[in-house]
């Protein structure tokens, strides 16, 4: 490990495809790495090899990055995003990249309590824990019941109340207050965990009646940690991603094997 330059102390850290952002205790954002799409949130003009101040006009309570995008929440629940906007994933009503130092505000009449960012889409929870998503809607990854891209937040179907939400490359998953997992979007390799390989444009329940404390969608698979501390994974098992001792795809949650003794 090599210490990041600058002598800064961070409260949280997030990584995109080719950049990193972090938030100090006081809510100042700093980013470093690739600049090309404006994902650093400043006018540096080139890739940065050490932290550079980002979104200088804002004080943020959280920050998330994915692909060539970055988003943050302020204390009022306003969401701000910058970087690549090819699919409208910045939520500002356009498909124009945001490179300038002043990030674009997500065009929504709701106050967000949490954000989840994926490569081509983004989602958020409002104060009532209702989910909203925007950006690319290929295979229904926005969960609004359709497949049309959305340039501003669209309500996720089903009137669910979620406690957290997270995005994979082409699908989205969330947990409700009971710990039940719900997923939607691309499902060609079973990454939704509902026992099928059918795409879903609205939330479907993950099979197995498991209660999860955390979910982590990947590119073609999903993993979750149950409330009793057991890791389960499902979807594509190429290169042994699911950790079950095989390379067989799984359409439902399968426990990760414990390491062999010795």
PDB file of C-alpha atoms in Angstrom, residues 84-216:
ATOM      1  CA  UNK A  84     -20.118  11.007 -18.299  1.00  0.00           C
ATOM      2  CA  UNK A  85     -23.762  11.451 -19.269  1.00  0.00           C
ATOM      3  CA  UNK A  86     -24.108   9.350 -22.431  1.00  0.00           C
ATOM      4  CA  UNK A  87     -27.301   7.676 -21.187  1.00  0.00           C
ATOM      5  CA  UNK A  88     -28.629  10.486 -19.003  1.00  0.00           C
ATOM      6  CA  UNK A  89     -27.162   8.918 -15.870  1.00  0.00           C
ATOM      7  CA  UNK A  90     -26.474  12.350 -14.363  1.00  0.00           C
ATOM      8  CA  UNK A  91     -30.215  12.915 -14.106  1.00  0.00           C
ATOM      9  CA  UNK A  92     -30.187  16.538 -15.223  1.00  0.00           C
ATOM     10  CA  UNK A  93     -32.516  16.138 -18.208  1.00  0.00           C
ATOM     11  CA  UNK A  94     -29.756  16.012 -20.830  1.00  0.00           C
ATOM     12  CA  UNK A  95     -27.180  13.603 -22.275  1.00  0.00           C
ATOM     13  CA  UNK A  96     -24.376  16.158 -22.129  1.00  0.00           C
ATOM     14  CA  UNK A  97     -21.289  15.410 -20.059  1.00  0.00           C
ATOM     15  CA  UNK A  98     -20.751  17.693 -17.069  1.00  0.00           C
ATOM     16  CA  UNK A  99     -17.096  18.754 -16.982  1.00  0.00           C
ATOM     17  CA  UNK A 100     -17.257  22.210 -15.434  1.00  0.00           C
ATOM     18  CA  UNK A 101     -16.362  22.787 -11.769  1.00  0.00           C
ATOM     19  CA  UNK A 102     -20.017  23.317 -10.813  1.00  0.00           C
ATOM     20  CA  UNK A 103     -21.768  19.916 -10.791  1.00  0.00           C
ATOM     21  CA  UNK A 104     -25.258  19.525 -12.217  1.00  0.00           C
ATOM     22  CA  UNK A 105     -28.176  19.032  -9.854  1.00  0.00           C
ATOM     23  CA  UNK A 106     -30.262  15.925 -10.402  1.00  0.00           C
ATOM     24  CA  UNK A 107     -33.605  17.174 -11.706  1.00  0.00           C
ATOM     25  CA  UNK A 108     -35.997  15.834  -9.071  1.00  0.00           C
ATOM     26  CA  UNK A 109     -38.695  17.156  -6.802  1.00  0.00           C
ATOM     27  CA  UNK A 110     -37.727  14.631  -4.131  1.00  0.00           C
ATOM     28  CA  UNK A 111     -35.149  14.836  -1.367  1.00  0.00           C
ATOM     29  CA  UNK A 112     -32.845  11.833  -1.435  1.00  0.00           C
ATOM     30  CA  UNK A 113     -31.551   9.941   1.586  1.00  0.00           C
ATOM     31  CA  UNK A 114     -29.188   7.629  -0.336  1.00  0.00           C
ATOM     32  CA  UNK A 115     -27.658   7.254  -3.792  1.00  0.00           C
ATOM     33  CA  UNK A 116     -26.413   4.273  -5.799  1.00  0.00           C
ATOM     34  CA  UNK A 117     -24.370   4.757  -8.944  1.00  0.00           C
ATOM     35  CA  UNK A 118     -23.678   2.281 -11.754  1.00  0.00           C
ATOM     36  CA  UNK A 119     -21.824   2.721 -15.037  1.00  0.00           C
ATOM     37  CA  UNK A 120     -24.825   3.781 -17.127  1.00  0.00           C
ATOM     38  CA  UNK A 121     -27.593   4.377 -14.580  1.00  0.00           C
ATOM     39  CA  UNK A 122     -28.146   5.731 -11.089  1.00  0.00           C
ATOM     40  CA  UNK A 123     -30.726   5.266  -8.353  1.00  0.00           C
ATOM     41  CA  UNK A 124     -31.691   6.924  -5.099  1.00  0.00           C
ATOM     42  CA  UNK A 125     -33.985   6.494  -2.115  1.00  0.00           C
ATOM     43  CA  UNK A 126     -36.179   9.334  -0.904  1.00  0.00           C
ATOM     44  CA  UNK A 127     -37.096  10.115   2.708  1.00  0.00           C
ATOM     45  CA  UNK A 128     -39.940   7.579   2.564  1.00  0.00           C
ATOM     46  CA  UNK A 129     -37.546   4.912   1.229  1.00  0.00           C
ATOM     47  CA  UNK A 130     -39.188   4.862  -2.187  1.00  0.00           C
ATOM     48  CA  UNK A 131     -36.702   4.127  -4.992  1.00  0.00           C
ATOM     49  CA  UNK A 132     -36.056   6.300  -8.034  1.00  0.00           C
ATOM     50  CA  UNK A 133     -33.742   5.503 -10.969  1.00  0.00           C
ATOM     51  CA  UNK A 134     -32.493   7.290 -14.114  1.00  0.00           C
ATOM     52  CA  UNK A 135     -30.180   6.783 -17.086  1.00  0.00           C
ATOM     53  CA  UNK A 136     -29.965   3.721 -19.327  1.00  0.00           C
ATOM     54  CA  UNK A 137     -32.982   1.434 -19.034  1.00  0.00           C
ATOM     55  CA  UNK A 138     -31.716  -1.452 -21.144  1.00  0.00           C
ATOM     56  CA  UNK A 139     -33.349  -4.702 -19.950  1.00  0.00           C
ATOM     57  CA  UNK A 140     -35.346  -2.700 -17.396  1.00  0.00           C
ATOM     58  CA  UNK A 141     -32.482  -1.812 -15.061  1.00  0.00           C
ATOM     59  CA  UNK A 142     -34.365   1.305 -13.863  1.00  0.00           C
ATOM     60  CA  UNK A 143     -37.229  -0.799 -12.515  1.00  0.00           C
ATOM     61  CA  UNK A 144     -39.962   1.579 -13.673  1.00  0.00           C
ATOM     62  CA  UNK A 145     -41.840  -1.084 -15.606  1.00  0.00           C
ATOM     63  CA  UNK A 146     -40.447  -0.087 -19.010  1.00  0.00           C
ATOM     64  CA  UNK A 147     -37.234  -0.052 -21.012  1.00  0.00           C
ATOM     65  CA  UNK A 148     -37.039   3.595 -22.134  1.00  0.00           C
ATOM     66  CA  UNK A 149     -34.047   5.608 -20.933  1.00  0.00           C
ATOM     67  CA  UNK A 150     -34.919   8.249 -18.349  1.00  0.00           C
ATOM     68  CA  UNK A 151     -33.059  11.576 -18.233  1.00  0.00           C
ATOM     69  CA  UNK A 152     -34.578  12.457 -14.845  1.00  0.00           C
ATOM     70  CA  UNK A 153     -35.535  10.227 -11.893  1.00  0.00           C
ATOM     71  CA  UNK A 154     -38.409   7.790 -12.504  1.00  0.00           C
ATOM     72  CA  UNK A 155     -40.204   5.972  -9.695  1.00  0.00           C
ATOM     73  CA  UNK A 156     -39.372   2.279  -9.335  1.00  0.00           C
ATOM     74  CA  UNK A 157     -42.529   0.177  -9.724  1.00  0.00           C
ATOM     75  CA  UNK A 158     -44.204  -1.683  -6.897  1.00  0.00           C
ATOM     76  CA  UNK A 159     -44.411   0.938  -4.114  1.00  0.00           C
ATOM     77  CA  UNK A 160     -41.599  -0.779  -2.214  1.00  0.00           C
ATOM     78  CA  UNK A 161     -39.865   0.754   0.794  1.00  0.00           C
ATOM     79  CA  UNK A 162     -36.146  -0.058   0.748  1.00  0.00           C
ATOM     80  CA  UNK A 163     -33.479   0.521   3.374  1.00  0.00           C
ATOM     81  CA  UNK A 164     -30.634   0.549   0.851  1.00  0.00           C
ATOM     82  CA  UNK A 165     -30.064   0.251  -2.886  1.00  0.00           C
ATOM     83  CA  UNK A 166     -27.056  -0.624  -5.037  1.00  0.00           C
ATOM     84  CA  UNK A 167     -26.360  -0.915  -8.749  1.00  0.00           C
ATOM     85  CA  UNK A 168     -24.518  -3.499 -10.810  1.00  0.00           C
ATOM     86  CA  UNK A 169     -23.364  -2.941 -14.366  1.00  0.00           C
ATOM     87  CA  UNK A 170     -26.757  -3.765 -15.880  1.00  0.00           C
ATOM     88  CA  UNK A 171     -29.011  -4.571 -12.934  1.00  0.00           C
ATOM     89  CA  UNK A 172     -30.059  -3.079  -9.614  1.00  0.00           C
ATOM     90  CA  UNK A 173     -30.729  -4.634  -6.202  1.00  0.00           C
ATOM     91  CA  UNK A 174     -32.210  -3.344  -2.950  1.00  0.00           C
ATOM     92  CA  UNK A 175     -33.141  -4.558   0.531  1.00  0.00           C
ATOM     93  CA  UNK A 176     -36.383  -3.926   2.362  1.00  0.00           C
ATOM     94  CA  UNK A 177     -36.727  -3.404   6.117  1.00  0.00           C
ATOM     95  CA  UNK A 178     -37.082  -7.145   6.726  1.00  0.00           C
ATOM     96  CA  UNK A 179     -33.818  -7.855   4.896  1.00  0.00           C
ATOM     97  CA  UNK A 180     -35.494  -9.411   1.857  1.00  0.00           C
ATOM     98  CA  UNK A 181     -33.614  -8.783  -1.399  1.00  0.00           C
ATOM     99  CA  UNK A 182     -35.193  -7.468  -4.585  1.00  0.00           C
ATOM    100  CA  UNK A 183     -33.476  -7.102  -7.975  1.00  0.00           C
ATOM    101  CA  UNK A 184     -34.381  -5.878 -11.457  1.00  0.00           C
ATOM    102  CA  UNK A 185     -32.807  -5.412 -14.870  1.00  0.00           C
ATOM    103  CA  UNK A 186     -30.574  -7.697 -16.920  1.00  0.00           C
ATOM    104  CA  UNK A 187     -30.863 -11.380 -16.022  1.00  0.00           C
ATOM    105  CA  UNK A 188     -29.239 -13.359 -18.831  1.00  0.00           C
ATOM    106  CA  UNK A 189     -26.959 -15.130 -16.356  1.00  0.00           C
ATOM    107  CA  UNK A 190     -29.376 -15.316 -13.423  1.00  0.00           C
ATOM    108  CA  UNK A 191     -27.971 -12.290 -11.593  1.00  0.00           C
ATOM    109  CA  UNK A 192     -31.440 -11.330 -10.320  1.00  0.00           C
ATOM    110  CA  UNK A 193     -31.581 -14.524  -8.270  1.00  0.00           C
ATOM    111  CA  UNK A 194     -35.266 -15.235  -8.884  1.00  0.00           C
ATOM    112  CA  UNK A 195     -34.673 -18.673 -10.384  1.00  0.00           C
ATOM    113  CA  UNK A 196     -35.059 -17.518 -14.004  1.00  0.00           C
ATOM    114  CA  UNK A 197     -33.002 -15.983 -16.804  1.00  0.00           C
ATOM    115  CA  UNK A 198     -35.715 -13.502 -17.756  1.00  0.00           C
ATOM    116  CA  UNK A 199     -35.044  -9.764 -17.604  1.00  0.00           C
ATOM    117  CA  UNK A 200     -37.250  -7.836 -15.165  1.00  0.00           C
ATOM    118  CA  UNK A 201     -38.314  -4.210 -15.607  1.00  0.00           C
ATOM    119  CA  UNK A 202     -39.722  -4.051 -12.069  1.00  0.00           C
ATOM    120  CA  UNK A 203     -38.422  -5.528  -8.803  1.00  0.00           C
ATOM    121  CA  UNK A 204     -38.532  -9.313  -8.378  1.00  0.00           C
ATOM    122  CA  UNK A 205     -37.880 -11.102  -5.089  1.00  0.00           C
ATOM    123  CA  UNK A 206     -34.606 -12.994  -4.751  1.00  0.00           C
ATOM    124  CA  UNK A 207     -35.416 -16.662  -4.121  1.00  0.00           C
ATOM    125  CA  UNK A 208     -34.717 -18.585  -0.939  1.00  0.00           C
ATOM    126  CA  UNK A 209     -36.492 -16.499   1.735  1.00  0.00           C
ATOM    127  CA  UNK A 210     -33.096 -15.272   2.939  1.00  0.00           C
ATOM    128  CA  UNK A 211     -32.665 -12.135   5.027  1.00  0.00           C
ATOM    129  CA  UNK A 212     -29.701 -10.021   3.973  1.00  0.00           C
ATOM    130  CA  UNK A 213     -27.675  -7.369   5.776  1.00  0.00           C
ATOM    131  CA  UNK A 214     -25.827  -6.264   2.623  1.00  0.00           C
ATOM    132  CA  UNK A 215     -25.961  -6.720  -1.162  1.00  0.00           C
ATOM    133  CA  UNK A 216     -23.237  -6.282  -3.786  1.00  0.00           C
TER     134      UNK A 216
END
